[in-house]
């Protein structure tokens, strides 16, 4: 039995100013706007400026989330920073952000689950609130993934962009129905080679060979990823609904990982969910890894689609392979 429940106090997001359109990509690789639109639904992506680091994007999203929640950074008790493209290997981006926010000594850590990072982070935040350890938590997904993309590889460079999305999670009052209901997480390490960033870890430390062989850039088996993503995200959605004895018809909005519109449509089809109720902003930002779910959620809150009291289903899938879903009443 949990002692407490958690709720979303406020959300915020940030997309860098610079935009990379399909037409811009036509000048870099052998591709075209029509192919990209038809295969992915992506029209443009936002790219961080040369002097921006991941914790800068996170800082902007956090300020907006704090404002929406009516809170100050001084009220935060924990920072969970979900990313695979942090400012550097160490110190963590969470510590960098803690310093920028000026909330001295509160615990802060990075969480690495690639594109599923935010759904994992939200589940972790929920557990900390349920046990009574913390009352107010910042959980966010932020990525500057374009620095790990090879702009000579047409199969990956069309997909990705940079963004940050943040939630302020707080302990709910006793009879509040607007709470996180449950999360469902999974991982399948045996399929890890489908999407990798080879260099920079203990397996392939940086040497000249890395640069000669372009091992500093992401590599992906796109078609395999697509099939696994559809299968796994739809299963995760069904599992979290079953756990709560609810059906797809009870859900107001599905906010899936924004990798590709065709992929999101296929997930919805797989568990008989209407496509009109799928929140998609993939046309505007492409795949921003751990930032996609909180950013899409925040955009839909701000444009009035997501409203208080509605049942919202989040799902994500990423390198690892990792996946998850979270059911909440906003
Ligand atoms: N422009 C033009 N042609 C291209 C491009 C491009 N940018 N990229 C590939 N092609 C070509 C291929 O070379 C291939 O040519 P061929 O038939 O002569 O061999 C043809 O287009 C079809 O390629 P496919 O790989 O079969 O295309 P598909 O319909 O599978 O779409 C895509 C590719 C968009 C990458 C899709 O598989 C996808 O979105 N997969 C998921 C990838 C993903 O989201 N990765 C992120 C990591 S994990 C996550 O976030 C979920």
Coordinates of C-alpha atoms and ligand atoms in Angstrom, one line a residue:
X1 CA 0.0 0.0 0.0
X2 CA 1.4 3.4 -0.9
X3 CA 1.2 6.2 1.7
X4 CA 0.9 9.0 -0.7
X5 CA 0.1 9.7 -4.4
X6 CA 1.8 12.1 -6.8
X7 CA 0.3 14.7 -9.2
X8 CA 1.5 16.9 -12.0
X9 CA 1.7 20.5 -10.6
X10 CA 2.9 22.1 -13.8
X11 CA 4.7 21.4 -17.1
X12 CA 7.1 23.4 -19.4
X13 CA 9.1 22.8 -22.5
X14 CA 11.7 24.5 -24.7
X15 CA 12.6 24.2 -28.3
X16 CA 15.8 26.0 -29.5
X17 CA 15.4 28.9 -31.9
X18 CA 17.4 27.5 -34.8
X19 CA 15.3 25.4 -37.2
X20 CA 16.5 22.7 -39.7
X21 CA 13.9 22.0 -42.4
X22 CA 13.5 19.1 -44.8
X23 CA 14.6 21.6 -47.5
X24 CA 17.8 22.3 -45.5
X25 CA 18.5 18.5 -45.4
X26 CA 18.0 18.2 -49.1
X27 CA 21.2 20.3 -49.4
X28 CA 23.2 18.0 -47.1
X29 CA 22.2 14.4 -48.2
X30 CA 20.4 12.6 -51.0
X31 CA 16.9 13.0 -49.7
X32 CA 13.8 15.0 -50.4
X33 CA 10.9 16.7 -48.5
X34 CA 8.3 14.3 -49.9
X35 CA 10.2 11.1 -48.8
X36 CA 10.7 12.5 -45.3
X37 CA 7.1 13.7 -44.9
X38 CA 5.6 10.4 -46.2
X39 CA 7.9 8.1 -44.1
X40 CA 8.0 10.1 -40.9
X41 CA 5.6 13.1 -40.9
X42 CA 8.5 15.3 -39.9
X43 CA 8.7 18.8 -41.5
X44 CA 11.4 20.5 -39.3
X45 CA 13.6 20.1 -36.2
X46 CA 15.0 22.6 -33.7
X47 CA 18.8 22.6 -33.3
X48 CA 20.6 24.0 -30.3
X49 CA 22.9 27.0 -30.9
X50 CA 26.7 26.3 -30.7
X51 CA 26.9 27.9 -27.3
X52 CA 23.9 26.0 -25.8
X53 CA 24.4 22.9 -23.7
X54 CA 21.7 20.3 -22.6
X55 CA 21.3 21.8 -19.1
X56 CA 20.6 25.2 -20.7
X57 CA 17.6 23.7 -22.6
X58 CA 16.5 22.0 -19.4
X59 CA 16.8 25.3 -17.5
X60 CA 14.4 27.0 -19.9
X61 CA 11.9 24.2 -19.7
X62 CA 12.1 24.1 -15.9
X63 CA 11.5 27.8 -15.5
X64 CA 8.3 27.4 -17.6
X65 CA 7.2 24.3 -15.6
X66 CA 7.9 26.1 -12.2
X67 CA 5.8 29.1 -13.4
X68 CA 2.9 26.8 -14.5
X69 CA 3.1 25.1 -11.1
X70 CA 3.2 28.4 -9.2
X71 CA 6.4 27.3 -7.5
X72 CA 10.0 28.4 -7.2
X73 CA 13.2 26.4 -7.6
X74 CA 13.7 26.7 -3.8
X75 CA 10.7 24.4 -3.3
X76 CA 12.3 21.5 -5.3
X77 CA 13.6 18.6 -3.2
X78 CA 15.0 16.3 -6.0
X79 CA 16.0 16.6 -9.7
X80 CA 15.8 13.6 -12.1
X81 CA 17.4 14.6 -15.4
X82 CA 16.6 12.1 -18.2
X83 CA 19.1 12.3 -21.0
X84 CA 21.6 10.4 -23.1
X85 CA 23.2 13.6 -24.4
X86 CA 24.2 15.4 -21.2
X87 CA 26.6 18.3 -20.9
X88 CA 29.5 15.8 -20.3
X89 CA 30.0 12.3 -18.8
X90 CA 30.6 13.8 -15.4
X91 CA 29.5 15.8 -13.5
X92 CA 25.9 14.9 -14.3
X93 CA 23.6 17.3 -16.1
X94 CA 21.3 17.1 -13.1
X95 CA 24.1 18.7 -11.0
X96 CA 24.8 21.3 -13.7
X97 CA 21.1 22.2 -13.7
X98 CA 20.8 22.2 -9.9
X99 CA 23.6 24.9 -9.9
X100 CA 21.9 26.9 -12.6
X101 CA 18.6 26.8 -10.6
X102 CA 20.4 27.8 -7.4
X103 CA 18.8 25.1 -5.4
X104 CA 21.8 24.1 -3.3
X105 CA 22.3 20.7 -1.9
X106 CA 19.1 19.0 -3.1
X107 CA 19.9 15.5 -4.6
X108 CA 20.1 15.4 -8.4
X109 CA 20.9 12.6 -10.8
X110 CA 20.9 11.7 -14.5
X111 CA 18.8 8.8 -15.7
X112 CA 19.8 7.0 -18.9
X113 CA 17.0 5.1 -20.7
X114 CA 17.3 6.8 -24.1
X115 CA 14.0 7.7 -25.7
X116 CA 12.1 6.0 -22.8
X117 CA 14.1 8.1 -20.2
X118 CA 11.2 10.4 -19.3
X119 CA 8.7 7.6 -18.7
X120 CA 11.3 5.9 -16.5
X121 CA 12.0 9.2 -14.7
X122 CA 8.3 9.8 -14.0
X123 CA 7.9 6.3 -12.6
X124 CA 10.9 6.9 -10.3
X125 CA 9.6 10.3 -9.2
X126 CA 6.2 8.7 -8.5
X127 CA 7.8 6.1 -6.2
X128 CA 9.7 8.8 -4.2
X129 CA 6.4 10.6 -3.6
X130 CA 4.5 7.4 -2.8
X131 CA 7.0 6.4 -0.1
X132 CA 6.8 9.9 1.4
X133 CA 10.5 10.6 0.9
X134 CA 10.0 13.8 -1.2
X135 CA 7.0 16.1 -1.9
X136 CA 8.2 18.2 -4.8
X137 CA 10.3 16.8 -7.6
X138 CA 11.6 18.1 -11.0
X139 CA 11.6 15.4 -13.6
X140 CA 12.7 16.3 -17.1
X141 CA 13.9 15.0 -20.4
X142 CA 16.4 17.1 -22.3
X143 CA 18.6 16.3 -25.3
X144 CA 21.0 17.9 -27.7
X145 CA 21.1 14.9 -29.9
X146 CA 22.1 16.7 -33.1
X147 CA 25.7 16.7 -31.9
X148 CA 25.7 12.8 -32.2
X149 CA 24.2 12.8 -35.7
X150 CA 26.1 12.2 -38.8
X151 CA 24.8 14.7 -41.3
X152 CA 26.2 12.5 -44.1
X153 CA 23.9 9.6 -43.1
X154 CA 20.4 10.1 -44.6
X155 CA 18.8 7.3 -42.6
X156 CA 19.4 9.0 -39.3
X157 CA 20.0 12.8 -39.9
X158 CA 16.4 13.4 -41.0
X159 CA 14.9 12.1 -37.8
X160 CA 16.4 13.9 -34.8
X161 CA 16.2 17.3 -33.1
X162 CA 16.9 19.0 -29.8
X163 CA 14.4 19.9 -27.0
X164 CA 13.6 19.9 -23.3
X165 CA 10.4 19.1 -21.5
X166 CA 9.9 19.3 -17.7
X167 CA 7.2 18.2 -15.1
X168 CA 7.0 19.4 -11.6
X169 CA 5.6 16.5 -9.6
X170 CA 4.1 17.1 -6.1
X171 CA 2.4 15.1 -3.4
X172 CA -1.4 15.1 -4.0
X173 CA -3.9 16.1 -1.3
X174 CA -5.7 13.1 0.2
X175 CA -8.8 13.1 -2.0
X176 CA -7.3 14.4 -5.2
X177 CA -8.3 12.2 -8.2
X178 CA -5.8 13.8 -10.5
X179 CA -2.8 11.6 -9.7
X180 CA -0.3 9.3 -11.4
X181 CA -2.2 5.9 -11.4
X182 CA 0.6 3.5 -12.4
X183 CA 3.6 2.9 -14.6
X184 CA 4.8 -0.1 -16.5
X185 CA 8.5 -0.4 -17.4
X186 CA 10.5 -2.9 -19.5
X187 CA 13.8 -3.5 -21.2
X188 CA 15.2 -6.0 -23.7
X189 CA 19.0 -5.8 -23.6
X190 CA 19.4 -8.6 -26.1
X191 CA 18.2 -6.2 -28.8
X192 CA 20.6 -3.4 -27.8
X193 CA 22.5 -3.4 -31.1
X194 CA 19.5 -2.0 -33.0
X195 CA 20.3 1.5 -31.9
X196 CA 23.7 2.5 -30.6
X197 CA 26.1 5.3 -30.0
X198 CA 29.3 3.3 -30.2
X199 CA 32.1 5.6 -28.9
X200 CA 32.7 7.5 -25.7
X201 CA 32.2 4.8 -23.1
X202 CA 34.5 2.1 -21.7
X203 CA 34.0 -0.1 -24.7
X204 CA 35.3 2.3 -27.3
X205 CA 37.1 5.3 -25.6
X206 CA 37.9 8.3 -27.7
X207 CA 40.9 7.9 -30.0
X208 CA 41.7 9.1 -33.5
X209 CA 40.2 5.8 -34.8
X210 CA 36.8 6.9 -33.5
X211 CA 36.8 10.0 -35.6
X212 CA 38.2 8.2 -38.7
X213 CA 35.4 5.6 -38.5
X214 CA 32.6 8.0 -37.4
X215 CA 32.0 6.0 -34.2
X216 CA 30.9 9.2 -32.4
X217 CA 27.6 9.2 -34.2
X218 CA 24.4 7.1 -33.6
X219 CA 23.8 4.0 -35.7
X220 CA 20.4 2.5 -36.2
X221 CA 18.6 -0.4 -37.9
X222 CA 15.5 1.7 -38.7
X223 CA 13.1 -1.0 -40.0
X224 CA 13.8 -3.3 -37.0
X225 CA 13.4 -0.4 -34.5
X226 CA 10.1 0.5 -36.1
X227 CA 8.7 -3.1 -35.8
X228 CA 9.9 -3.5 -32.2
X229 CA 8.7 0.0 -31.2
X230 CA 5.1 -0.7 -32.5
X231 CA 4.9 -4.1 -30.8
X232 CA 6.4 -3.0 -27.5
X233 CA 4.6 0.4 -27.0
X234 CA 1.2 -1.1 -27.8
X235 CA 1.9 -3.9 -25.4
X236 CA 3.0 -1.5 -22.7
X237 CA -0.2 0.6 -23.2
X238 CA -2.4 -2.5 -22.9
X239 CA -0.6 -3.7 -19.8
X240 CA -1.0 -0.4 -17.9
X241 CA -4.7 -0.2 -18.9
X242 CA -5.3 -3.8 -17.8
X243 CA -3.5 -3.1 -14.5
X244 CA -6.0 -0.3 -13.8
X245 CA -9.0 -2.2 -15.2
X246 CA -9.6 0.5 -17.8
X247 CA -9.9 0.4 -21.6
X248 CA -8.7 2.5 -24.5
X249 CA -12.1 4.2 -24.6
X250 CA -11.6 5.7 -21.1
X251 CA -8.4 7.5 -22.2
X252 CA -8.7 11.2 -23.4
X253 CA -5.2 11.5 -25.0
X254 CA -2.4 9.2 -25.9
X255 CA 1.0 11.0 -25.7
X256 CA 3.5 8.5 -27.3
X257 CA 7.2 8.9 -27.9
X258 CA 7.4 11.2 -30.9
X259 CA 9.7 9.3 -33.3
X260 CA 7.7 9.1 -36.5
X261 CA 4.0 9.8 -37.2
X262 CA 3.6 6.5 -39.0
X263 CA 5.0 4.7 -35.9
X264 CA 2.5 6.5 -33.6
X265 CA -0.4 5.7 -36.0
X266 CA 0.6 2.0 -35.9
X267 CA 0.8 1.9 -32.1
X268 CA -2.7 3.4 -31.9
X269 CA -4.0 0.9 -34.5
X270 CA -2.4 -2.0 -32.5
X271 CA -4.5 -1.4 -29.4
X272 CA -7.6 0.1 -31.2
X273 CA -7.0 3.7 -30.1
X274 CA -8.5 6.5 -32.2
X275 CA -5.8 8.4 -34.1
X276 CA -7.5 11.8 -33.5
X277 CA -6.7 11.4 -29.8
X278 CA -3.0 10.9 -30.3
X279 CA -1.0 14.0 -29.4
X280 CA 1.7 14.5 -32.1
X281 CA 4.1 17.4 -32.6
X282 CA 6.6 15.3 -34.5
X283 CA 6.1 17.5 -37.6
X284 CA 7.6 20.4 -35.6
X285 CA 10.5 18.8 -33.8
X286 CA 11.3 15.3 -35.0
X287 CA 12.6 12.8 -32.5
X288 CA 14.1 14.5 -29.5
X289 CA 14.7 11.3 -27.5
X290 CA 13.8 11.6 -23.8
X291 CA 12.4 15.1 -24.4
X292 CA 9.6 14.0 -26.7
X293 CA 6.9 12.9 -24.2
X294 CA 7.1 15.9 -21.8
X295 CA 7.4 18.4 -24.6
X296 CA 4.4 17.0 -26.5
X297 CA 2.4 16.8 -23.3
X298 CA 3.3 20.5 -22.4
X299 CA 2.4 21.7 -25.9
X300 CA -1.0 19.9 -25.6
X301 CA -1.6 21.4 -22.2
X302 CA -0.8 24.9 -23.4
X303 CA -3.0 24.7 -26.6
X304 CA -5.9 23.4 -24.5
X305 CA -6.1 19.8 -25.8
X306 CA -5.1 18.2 -22.4
X307 CA -7.3 19.5 -19.6
X308 CA -7.4 18.9 -15.8
X309 CA -9.3 15.7 -14.9
X310 CA -8.6 13.9 -18.2
X311 CA -7.1 10.4 -18.3
X312 CA -3.8 10.5 -20.2
X313 CA -1.7 7.6 -21.4
X314 CA 2.0 8.1 -22.0
X315 CA 4.2 5.6 -23.7
X316 CA 7.8 5.5 -24.9
X317 CA 10.4 3.3 -26.6
X318 CA 14.1 3.7 -27.1
X319 CA 17.6 2.3 -27.3
X320 CA 18.4 -0.5 -24.9
X321 CA 15.9 -1.5 -25.9
X322 CA 13.8 0.2 -23.3
X323 CA 10.1 0.9 -23.1
X324 CA 7.3 2.0 -20.8
X325 CA 3.9 3.5 -20.2
X326 CA 2.3 5.6 -17.6
X327 CA -1.4 6.2 -16.9
X328 CA -2.3 9.4 -15.1
X329 CA -5.2 11.7 -14.4
X330 CA -4.1 15.2 -15.2
Ligands
LIG1 N1 15.7 9.9 -48.1 C1 15.4 9.1 -49.2 N2 15.5 7.8 -49.2 C2 15.9 7.2 -48.1 C3 16.2 7.9 -46.9 C4 16.1 9.3 -46.9 N3 16.4 10.1 -45.9 N4 16.6 7.0 -45.9 C5 16.5 5.8 -46.4 N5 16.1 5.9 -47.7 C6 15.9 4.8 -48.7 C7 16.6 3.5 -48.3 O1 17.9 3.5 -48.6 C8 15.7 2.5 -49.0 O2 16.2 2.5 -50.3 P1 16.2 1.0 -51.1 O3 14.8 0.6 -51.2 O4 16.7 1.4 -52.5 O5 17.1 0.1 -50.3 C9 14.3 3.1 -49.0 O6 14.5 4.5 -48.7 C10 13.4 2.5 -48.0 O7 14.1 2.4 -46.8 P2 13.4 1.8 -45.5 O8 14.5 1.7 -44.4 O9 12.7 0.5 -45.8 O10 12.3 2.9 -45.2 P3 11.2 2.8 -44.0 O11 9.9 2.9 -44.6 O12 11.5 1.7 -43.0 O13 11.5 4.2 -43.3 C11 12.6 5.0 -41.3 C12 12.8 4.4 -42.7 C13 11.9 6.4 -41.4 C14 14.0 5.2 -40.7 C15 11.7 4.1 -40.4 O14 12.2 2.8 -40.5 C16 11.7 4.5 -39.0 O15 11.2 5.6 -38.6 N6 12.2 3.7 -38.1 C17 12.2 4.0 -36.7 C18 13.5 4.7 -36.4 C19 13.6 5.4 -35.1 O16 12.6 6.0 -34.7 N7 14.8 5.5 -34.5 C20 15.0 6.2 -33.4 C21 15.6 5.5 -32.3 S1 14.5 4.6 -31.3 C22 13.1 5.4 -31.2 O17 13.2 6.6 -31.0 C23 11.9 4.7 -31.3

